[in-house]
PDB file of C-alpha atoms in Angstrom:
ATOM      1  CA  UNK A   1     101.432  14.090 102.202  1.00  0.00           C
ATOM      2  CA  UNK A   2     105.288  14.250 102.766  1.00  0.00           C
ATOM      3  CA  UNK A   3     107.278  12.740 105.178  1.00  0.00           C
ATOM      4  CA  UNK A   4     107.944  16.120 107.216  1.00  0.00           C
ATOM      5  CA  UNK A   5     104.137  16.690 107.618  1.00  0.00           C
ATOM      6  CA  UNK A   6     103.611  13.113 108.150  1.00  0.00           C
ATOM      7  CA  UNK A   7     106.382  12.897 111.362  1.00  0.00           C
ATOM      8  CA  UNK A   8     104.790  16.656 112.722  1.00  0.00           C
ATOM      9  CA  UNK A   9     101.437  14.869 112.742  1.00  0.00           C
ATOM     10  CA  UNK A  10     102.745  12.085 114.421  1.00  0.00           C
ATOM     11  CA  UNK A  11     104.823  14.003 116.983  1.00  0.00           C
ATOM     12  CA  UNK A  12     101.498  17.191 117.831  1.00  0.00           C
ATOM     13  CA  UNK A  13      99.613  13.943 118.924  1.00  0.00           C
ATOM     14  CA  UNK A  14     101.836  12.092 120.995  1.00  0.00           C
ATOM     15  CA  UNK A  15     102.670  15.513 122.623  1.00  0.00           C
ATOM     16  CA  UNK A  16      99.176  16.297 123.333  1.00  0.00           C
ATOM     17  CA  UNK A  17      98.399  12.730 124.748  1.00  0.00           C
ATOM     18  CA  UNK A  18     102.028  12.737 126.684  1.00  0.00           C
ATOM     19  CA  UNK A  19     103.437  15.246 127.200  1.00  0.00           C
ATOM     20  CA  UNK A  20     106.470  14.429 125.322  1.00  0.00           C
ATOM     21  CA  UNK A  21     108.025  14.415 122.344  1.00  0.00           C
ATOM     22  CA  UNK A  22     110.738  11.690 122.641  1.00  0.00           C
ATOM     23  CA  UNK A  23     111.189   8.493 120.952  1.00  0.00           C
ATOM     24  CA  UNK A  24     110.754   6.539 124.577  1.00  0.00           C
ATOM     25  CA  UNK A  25     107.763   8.146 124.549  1.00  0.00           C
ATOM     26  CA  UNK A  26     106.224   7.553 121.033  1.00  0.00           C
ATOM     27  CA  UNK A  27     107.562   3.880 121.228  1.00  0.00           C
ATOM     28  CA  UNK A  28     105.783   3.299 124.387  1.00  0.00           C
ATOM     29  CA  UNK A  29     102.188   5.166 123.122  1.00  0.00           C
ATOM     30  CA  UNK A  30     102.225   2.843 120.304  1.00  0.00           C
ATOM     31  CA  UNK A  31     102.779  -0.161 122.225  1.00  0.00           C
ATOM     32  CA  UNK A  32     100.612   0.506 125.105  1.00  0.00           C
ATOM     33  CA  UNK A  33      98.798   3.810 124.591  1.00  0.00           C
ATOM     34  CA  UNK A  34      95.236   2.794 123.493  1.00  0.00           C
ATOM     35  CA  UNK A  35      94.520   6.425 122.276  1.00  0.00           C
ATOM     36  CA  UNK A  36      97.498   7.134 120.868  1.00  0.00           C
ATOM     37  CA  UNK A  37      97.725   3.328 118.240  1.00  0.00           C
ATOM     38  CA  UNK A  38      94.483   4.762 117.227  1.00  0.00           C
ATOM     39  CA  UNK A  39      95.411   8.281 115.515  1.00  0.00           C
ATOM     40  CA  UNK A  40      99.173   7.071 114.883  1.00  0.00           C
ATOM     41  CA  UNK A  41      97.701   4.043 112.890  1.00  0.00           C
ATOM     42  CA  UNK A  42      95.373   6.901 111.236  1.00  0.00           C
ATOM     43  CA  UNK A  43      97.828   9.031 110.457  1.00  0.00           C
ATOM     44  CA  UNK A  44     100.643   6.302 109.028  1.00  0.00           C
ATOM     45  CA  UNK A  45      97.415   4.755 106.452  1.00  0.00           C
ATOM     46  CA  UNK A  46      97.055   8.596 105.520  1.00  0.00           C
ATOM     47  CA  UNK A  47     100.602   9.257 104.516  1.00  0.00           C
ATOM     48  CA  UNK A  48     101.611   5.713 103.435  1.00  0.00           C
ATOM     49  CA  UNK A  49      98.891   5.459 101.102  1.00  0.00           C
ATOM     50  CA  UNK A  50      99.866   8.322  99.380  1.00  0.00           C
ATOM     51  CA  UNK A  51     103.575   7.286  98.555  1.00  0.00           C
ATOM     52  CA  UNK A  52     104.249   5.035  95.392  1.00  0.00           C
ATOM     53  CA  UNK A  53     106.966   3.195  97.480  1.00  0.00           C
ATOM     54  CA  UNK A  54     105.189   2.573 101.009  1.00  0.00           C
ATOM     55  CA  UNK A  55     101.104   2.198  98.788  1.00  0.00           C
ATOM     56  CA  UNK A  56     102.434  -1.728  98.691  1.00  0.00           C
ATOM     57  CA  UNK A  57     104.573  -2.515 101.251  1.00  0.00           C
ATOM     58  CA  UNK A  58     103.853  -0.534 104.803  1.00  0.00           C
ATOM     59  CA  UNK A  59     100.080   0.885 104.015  1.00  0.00           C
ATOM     60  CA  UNK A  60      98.283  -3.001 104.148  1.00  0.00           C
ATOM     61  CA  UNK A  61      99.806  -3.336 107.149  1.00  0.00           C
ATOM     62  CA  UNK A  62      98.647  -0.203 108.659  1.00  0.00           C
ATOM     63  CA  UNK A  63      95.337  -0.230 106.859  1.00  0.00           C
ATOM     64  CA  UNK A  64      95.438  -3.808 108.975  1.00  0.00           C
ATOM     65  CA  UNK A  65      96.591  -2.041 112.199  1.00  0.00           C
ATOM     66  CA  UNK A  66      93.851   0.843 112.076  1.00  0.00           C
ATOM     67  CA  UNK A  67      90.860  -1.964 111.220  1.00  0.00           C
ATOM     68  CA  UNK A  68      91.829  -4.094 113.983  1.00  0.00           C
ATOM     69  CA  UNK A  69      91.989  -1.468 116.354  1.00  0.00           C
ATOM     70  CA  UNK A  70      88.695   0.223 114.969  1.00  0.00           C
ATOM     71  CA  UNK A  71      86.866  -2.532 115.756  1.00  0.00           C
ATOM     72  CA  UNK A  72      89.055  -3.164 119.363  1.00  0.00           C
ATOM     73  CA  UNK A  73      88.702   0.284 120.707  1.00  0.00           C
ATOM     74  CA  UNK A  74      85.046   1.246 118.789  1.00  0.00           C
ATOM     75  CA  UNK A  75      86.325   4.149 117.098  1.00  0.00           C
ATOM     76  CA  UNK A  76      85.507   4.952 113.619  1.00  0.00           C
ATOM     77  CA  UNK A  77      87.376   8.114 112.038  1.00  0.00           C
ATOM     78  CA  UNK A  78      87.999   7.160 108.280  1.00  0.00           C
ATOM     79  CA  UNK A  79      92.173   7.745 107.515  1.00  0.00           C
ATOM     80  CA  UNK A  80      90.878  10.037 104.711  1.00  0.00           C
ATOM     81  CA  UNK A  81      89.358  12.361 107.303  1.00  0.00           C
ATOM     82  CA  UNK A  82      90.828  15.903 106.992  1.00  0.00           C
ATOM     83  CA  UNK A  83      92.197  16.348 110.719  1.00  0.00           C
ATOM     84  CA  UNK A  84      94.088  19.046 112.071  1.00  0.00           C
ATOM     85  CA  UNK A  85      97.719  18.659 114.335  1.00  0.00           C
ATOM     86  CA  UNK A  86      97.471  18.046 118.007  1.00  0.00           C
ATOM     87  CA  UNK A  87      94.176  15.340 117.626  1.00  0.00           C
ATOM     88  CA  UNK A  88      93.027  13.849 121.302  1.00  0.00           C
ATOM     89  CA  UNK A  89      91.213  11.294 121.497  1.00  0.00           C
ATOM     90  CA  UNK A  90      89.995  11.354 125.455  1.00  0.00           C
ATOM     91  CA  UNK A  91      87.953   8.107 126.096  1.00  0.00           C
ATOM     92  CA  UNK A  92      87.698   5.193 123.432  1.00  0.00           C
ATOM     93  CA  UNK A  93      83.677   3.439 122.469  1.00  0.00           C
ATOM     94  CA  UNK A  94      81.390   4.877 120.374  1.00  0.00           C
ATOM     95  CA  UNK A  95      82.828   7.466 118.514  1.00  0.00           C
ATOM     96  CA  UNK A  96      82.032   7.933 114.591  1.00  0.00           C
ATOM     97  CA  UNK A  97      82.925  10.553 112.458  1.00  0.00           C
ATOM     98  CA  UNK A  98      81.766  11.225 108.177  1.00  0.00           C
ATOM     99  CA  UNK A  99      85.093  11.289 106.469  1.00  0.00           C
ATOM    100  CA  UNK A 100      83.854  14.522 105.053  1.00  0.00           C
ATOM    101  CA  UNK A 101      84.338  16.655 108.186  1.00  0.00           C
ATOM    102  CA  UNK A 102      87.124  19.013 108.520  1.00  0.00           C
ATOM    103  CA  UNK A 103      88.483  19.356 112.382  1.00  0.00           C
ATOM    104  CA  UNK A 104      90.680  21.540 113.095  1.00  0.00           C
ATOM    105  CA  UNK A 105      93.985  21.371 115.166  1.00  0.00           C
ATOM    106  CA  UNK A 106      93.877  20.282 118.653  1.00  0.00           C
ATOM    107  CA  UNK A 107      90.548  18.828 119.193  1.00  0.00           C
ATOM    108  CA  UNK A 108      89.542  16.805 121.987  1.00  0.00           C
ATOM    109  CA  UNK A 109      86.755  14.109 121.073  1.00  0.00           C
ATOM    110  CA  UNK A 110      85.748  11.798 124.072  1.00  0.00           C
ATOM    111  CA  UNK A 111      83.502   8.477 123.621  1.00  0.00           C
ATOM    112  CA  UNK A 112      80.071   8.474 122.397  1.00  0.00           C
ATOM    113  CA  UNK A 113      80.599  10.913 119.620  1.00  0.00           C
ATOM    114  CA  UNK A 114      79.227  11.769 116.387  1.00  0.00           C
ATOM    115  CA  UNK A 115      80.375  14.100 113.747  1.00  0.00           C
ATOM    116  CA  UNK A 116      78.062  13.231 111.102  1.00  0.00           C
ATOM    117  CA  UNK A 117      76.409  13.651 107.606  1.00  0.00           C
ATOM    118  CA  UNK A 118      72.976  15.122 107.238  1.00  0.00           C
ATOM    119  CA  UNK A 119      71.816  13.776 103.724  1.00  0.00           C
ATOM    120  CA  UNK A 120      68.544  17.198 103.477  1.00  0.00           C
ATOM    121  CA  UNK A 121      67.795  19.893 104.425  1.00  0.00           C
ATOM    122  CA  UNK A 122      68.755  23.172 105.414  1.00  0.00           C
ATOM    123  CA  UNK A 123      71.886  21.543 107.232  1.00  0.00           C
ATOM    124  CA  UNK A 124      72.963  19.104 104.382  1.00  0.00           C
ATOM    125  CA  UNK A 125      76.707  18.141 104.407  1.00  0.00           C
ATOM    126  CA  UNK A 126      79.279  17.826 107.267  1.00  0.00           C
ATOM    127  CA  UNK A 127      80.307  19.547 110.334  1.00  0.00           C
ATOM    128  CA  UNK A 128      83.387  21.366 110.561  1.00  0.00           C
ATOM    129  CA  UNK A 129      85.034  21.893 113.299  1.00  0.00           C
ATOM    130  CA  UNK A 130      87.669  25.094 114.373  1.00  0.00           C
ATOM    131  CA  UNK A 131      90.642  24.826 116.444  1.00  0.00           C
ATOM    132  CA  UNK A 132      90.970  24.299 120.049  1.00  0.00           C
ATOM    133  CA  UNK A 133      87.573  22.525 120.602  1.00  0.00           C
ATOM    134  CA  UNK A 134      86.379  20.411 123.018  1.00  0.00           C
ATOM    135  CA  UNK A 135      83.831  17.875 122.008  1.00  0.00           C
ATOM    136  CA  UNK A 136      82.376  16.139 125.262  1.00  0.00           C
ATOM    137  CA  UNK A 137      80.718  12.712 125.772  1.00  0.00           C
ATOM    138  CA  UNK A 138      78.193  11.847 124.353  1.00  0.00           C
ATOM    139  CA  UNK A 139      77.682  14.905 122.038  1.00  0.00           C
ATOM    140  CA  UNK A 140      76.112  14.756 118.448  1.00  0.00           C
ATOM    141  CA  UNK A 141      77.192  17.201 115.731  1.00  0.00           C
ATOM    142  CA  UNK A 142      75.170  16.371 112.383  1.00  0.00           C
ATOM    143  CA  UNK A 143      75.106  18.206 109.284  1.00  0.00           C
ATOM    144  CA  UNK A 144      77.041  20.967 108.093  1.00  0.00           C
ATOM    145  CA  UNK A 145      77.388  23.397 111.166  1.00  0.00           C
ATOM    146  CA  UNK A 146      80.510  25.352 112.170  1.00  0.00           C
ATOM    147  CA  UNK A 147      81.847  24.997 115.552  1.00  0.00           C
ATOM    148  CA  UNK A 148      83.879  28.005 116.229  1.00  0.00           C
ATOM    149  CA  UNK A 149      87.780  28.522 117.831  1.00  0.00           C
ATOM    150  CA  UNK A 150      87.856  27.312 121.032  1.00  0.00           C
ATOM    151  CA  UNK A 151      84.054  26.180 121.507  1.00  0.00           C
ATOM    152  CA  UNK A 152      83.225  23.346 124.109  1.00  0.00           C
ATOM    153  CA  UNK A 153      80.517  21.349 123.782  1.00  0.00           C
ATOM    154  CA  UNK A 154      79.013  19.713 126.512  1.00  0.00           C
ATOM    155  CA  UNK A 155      78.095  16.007 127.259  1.00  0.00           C
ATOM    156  CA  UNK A 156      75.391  14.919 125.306  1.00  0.00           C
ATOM    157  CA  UNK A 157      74.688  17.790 123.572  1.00  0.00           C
ATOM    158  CA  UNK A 158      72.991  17.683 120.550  1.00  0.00           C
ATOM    159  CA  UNK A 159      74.109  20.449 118.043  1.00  0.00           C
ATOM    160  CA  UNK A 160      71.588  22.028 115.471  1.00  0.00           C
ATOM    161  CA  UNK A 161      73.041  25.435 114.577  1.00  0.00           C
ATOM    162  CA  UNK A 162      76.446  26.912 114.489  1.00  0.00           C
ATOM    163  CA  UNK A 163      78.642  27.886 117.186  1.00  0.00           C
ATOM    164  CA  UNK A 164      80.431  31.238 117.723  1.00  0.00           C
ATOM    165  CA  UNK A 165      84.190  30.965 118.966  1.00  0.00           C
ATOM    166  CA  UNK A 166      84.970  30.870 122.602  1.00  0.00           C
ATOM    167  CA  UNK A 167      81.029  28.952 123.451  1.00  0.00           C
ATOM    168  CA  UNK A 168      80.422  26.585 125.737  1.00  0.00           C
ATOM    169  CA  UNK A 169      77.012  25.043 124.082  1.00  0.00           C
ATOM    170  CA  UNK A 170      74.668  22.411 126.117  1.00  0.00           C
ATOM    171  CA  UNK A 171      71.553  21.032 126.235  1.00  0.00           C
ATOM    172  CA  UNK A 172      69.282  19.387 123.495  1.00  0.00           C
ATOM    173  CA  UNK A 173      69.037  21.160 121.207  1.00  0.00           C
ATOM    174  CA  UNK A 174      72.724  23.100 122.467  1.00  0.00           C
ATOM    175  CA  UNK A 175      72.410  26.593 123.529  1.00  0.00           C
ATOM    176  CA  UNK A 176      75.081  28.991 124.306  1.00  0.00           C
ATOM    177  CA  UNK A 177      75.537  28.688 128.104  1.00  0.00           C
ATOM    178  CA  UNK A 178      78.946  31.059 127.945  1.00  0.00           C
ATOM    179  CA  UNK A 179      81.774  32.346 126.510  1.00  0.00           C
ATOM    180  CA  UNK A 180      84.241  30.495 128.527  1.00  0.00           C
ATOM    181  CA  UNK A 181      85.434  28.566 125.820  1.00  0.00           C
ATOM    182  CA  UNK A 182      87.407  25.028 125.556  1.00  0.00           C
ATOM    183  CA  UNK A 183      90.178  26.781 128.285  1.00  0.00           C
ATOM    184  CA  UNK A 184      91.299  24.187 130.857  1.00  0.00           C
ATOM    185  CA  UNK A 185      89.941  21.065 128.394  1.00  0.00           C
ATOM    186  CA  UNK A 186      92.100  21.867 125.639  1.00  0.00           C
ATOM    187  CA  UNK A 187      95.971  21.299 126.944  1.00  0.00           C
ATOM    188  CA  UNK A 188      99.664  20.499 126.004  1.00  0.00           C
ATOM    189  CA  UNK A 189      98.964  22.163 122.891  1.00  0.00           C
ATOM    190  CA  UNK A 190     102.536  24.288 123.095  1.00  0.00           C
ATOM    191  CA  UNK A 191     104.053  21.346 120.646  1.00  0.00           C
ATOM    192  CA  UNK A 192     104.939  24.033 117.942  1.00  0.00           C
ATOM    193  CA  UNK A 193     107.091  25.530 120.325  1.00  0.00           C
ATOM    194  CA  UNK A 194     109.363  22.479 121.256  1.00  0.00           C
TER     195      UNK A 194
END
């Protein structure tokens, strides 16, 4: 990863958490912004582990960082997870996802959820997840099932099959409910713009 990827990372997060894409901003969201220490912390183990220079001086410390606040804020998304610009994490406790899933750019995951790894079956691998989804509380995506553009799932949804774009999917098992979409849920994703 280079350093320009890296700092747009970085900046589509803080923007979708803030708001803003200003140092004041990013310096107070890594001080005080629970969400925010999480996927910077993520994102800094990601990129410093793959520079010769930084491997041995700044990636313990932020392998450090991100292990204390995995265990602080109950949130377990591997660094080595292939994640998409604009990642919001809405609510902190319980959420686990395979390093193995792919999740696409600005995704909002709230607490209680699971993007995990079915091991057999007609479902075996990971989920992967398009852009511009909404992943509500509670909800369980297992196995390797596409969630399509600008899907929402609902809370506590369990997800068996894959998802068209522009869903809404509930229930257990999830059913399409309507093409709505993630609109409204999904926000401050005009990052690329500023």
């Amino acid at each position: 990863m280079r350093y320009g990827e890296y700092r747009y990372l970085v900046g589509s997060d803080l923007y979708r958490i803030t708001g803003r894409l200003d140092a004041r901003a990013l310096l107070r969201a890594v001080l005080f912004g629970w969400a925010f220490k999480y996927t910077f912390w993520m994102r800094t183990c990601r990129y410093t582990g793959s520079r010769a220079l930084l491997k041995y001086s700044v990636y313990p410390l932020a392998r450090v960082m991100l292990h204390h606040y995995r265990f602080k804020f109950g949130i377990d998304i591997p660094f080595t997870t292939q994640i998409g610009s604009g990642f919001y994490i809405g609510h902190f406790c319980g959420i686990f996802v395979n390093e193995d899933c792919v999740i696409g750019k600005n995704c909002n995951i709230s607490q209680g959820v699971t993007l995990g790894k079915a091991n057999r079956g007609r479902n075996k691998g990971c989920p992967v997840i398009g852009d511009n989804v909404y992943i509500g509380p509670g909800a369980k995506i297992v196995g390797a099932i596409r969630i399509g553009n600008h899907a929402a799932i609902g809370a506590n949804c369990v997800v068996t099959h894959d998802v068209p774009d522009y869903s809404v999917v509930a229930g257990v098992p999830g059913k399409v409910i309507s093409n709505a979409g993630s609109e409204g849920y999904v926000n401050n994703v005009d990052y690329e713009s500023k």
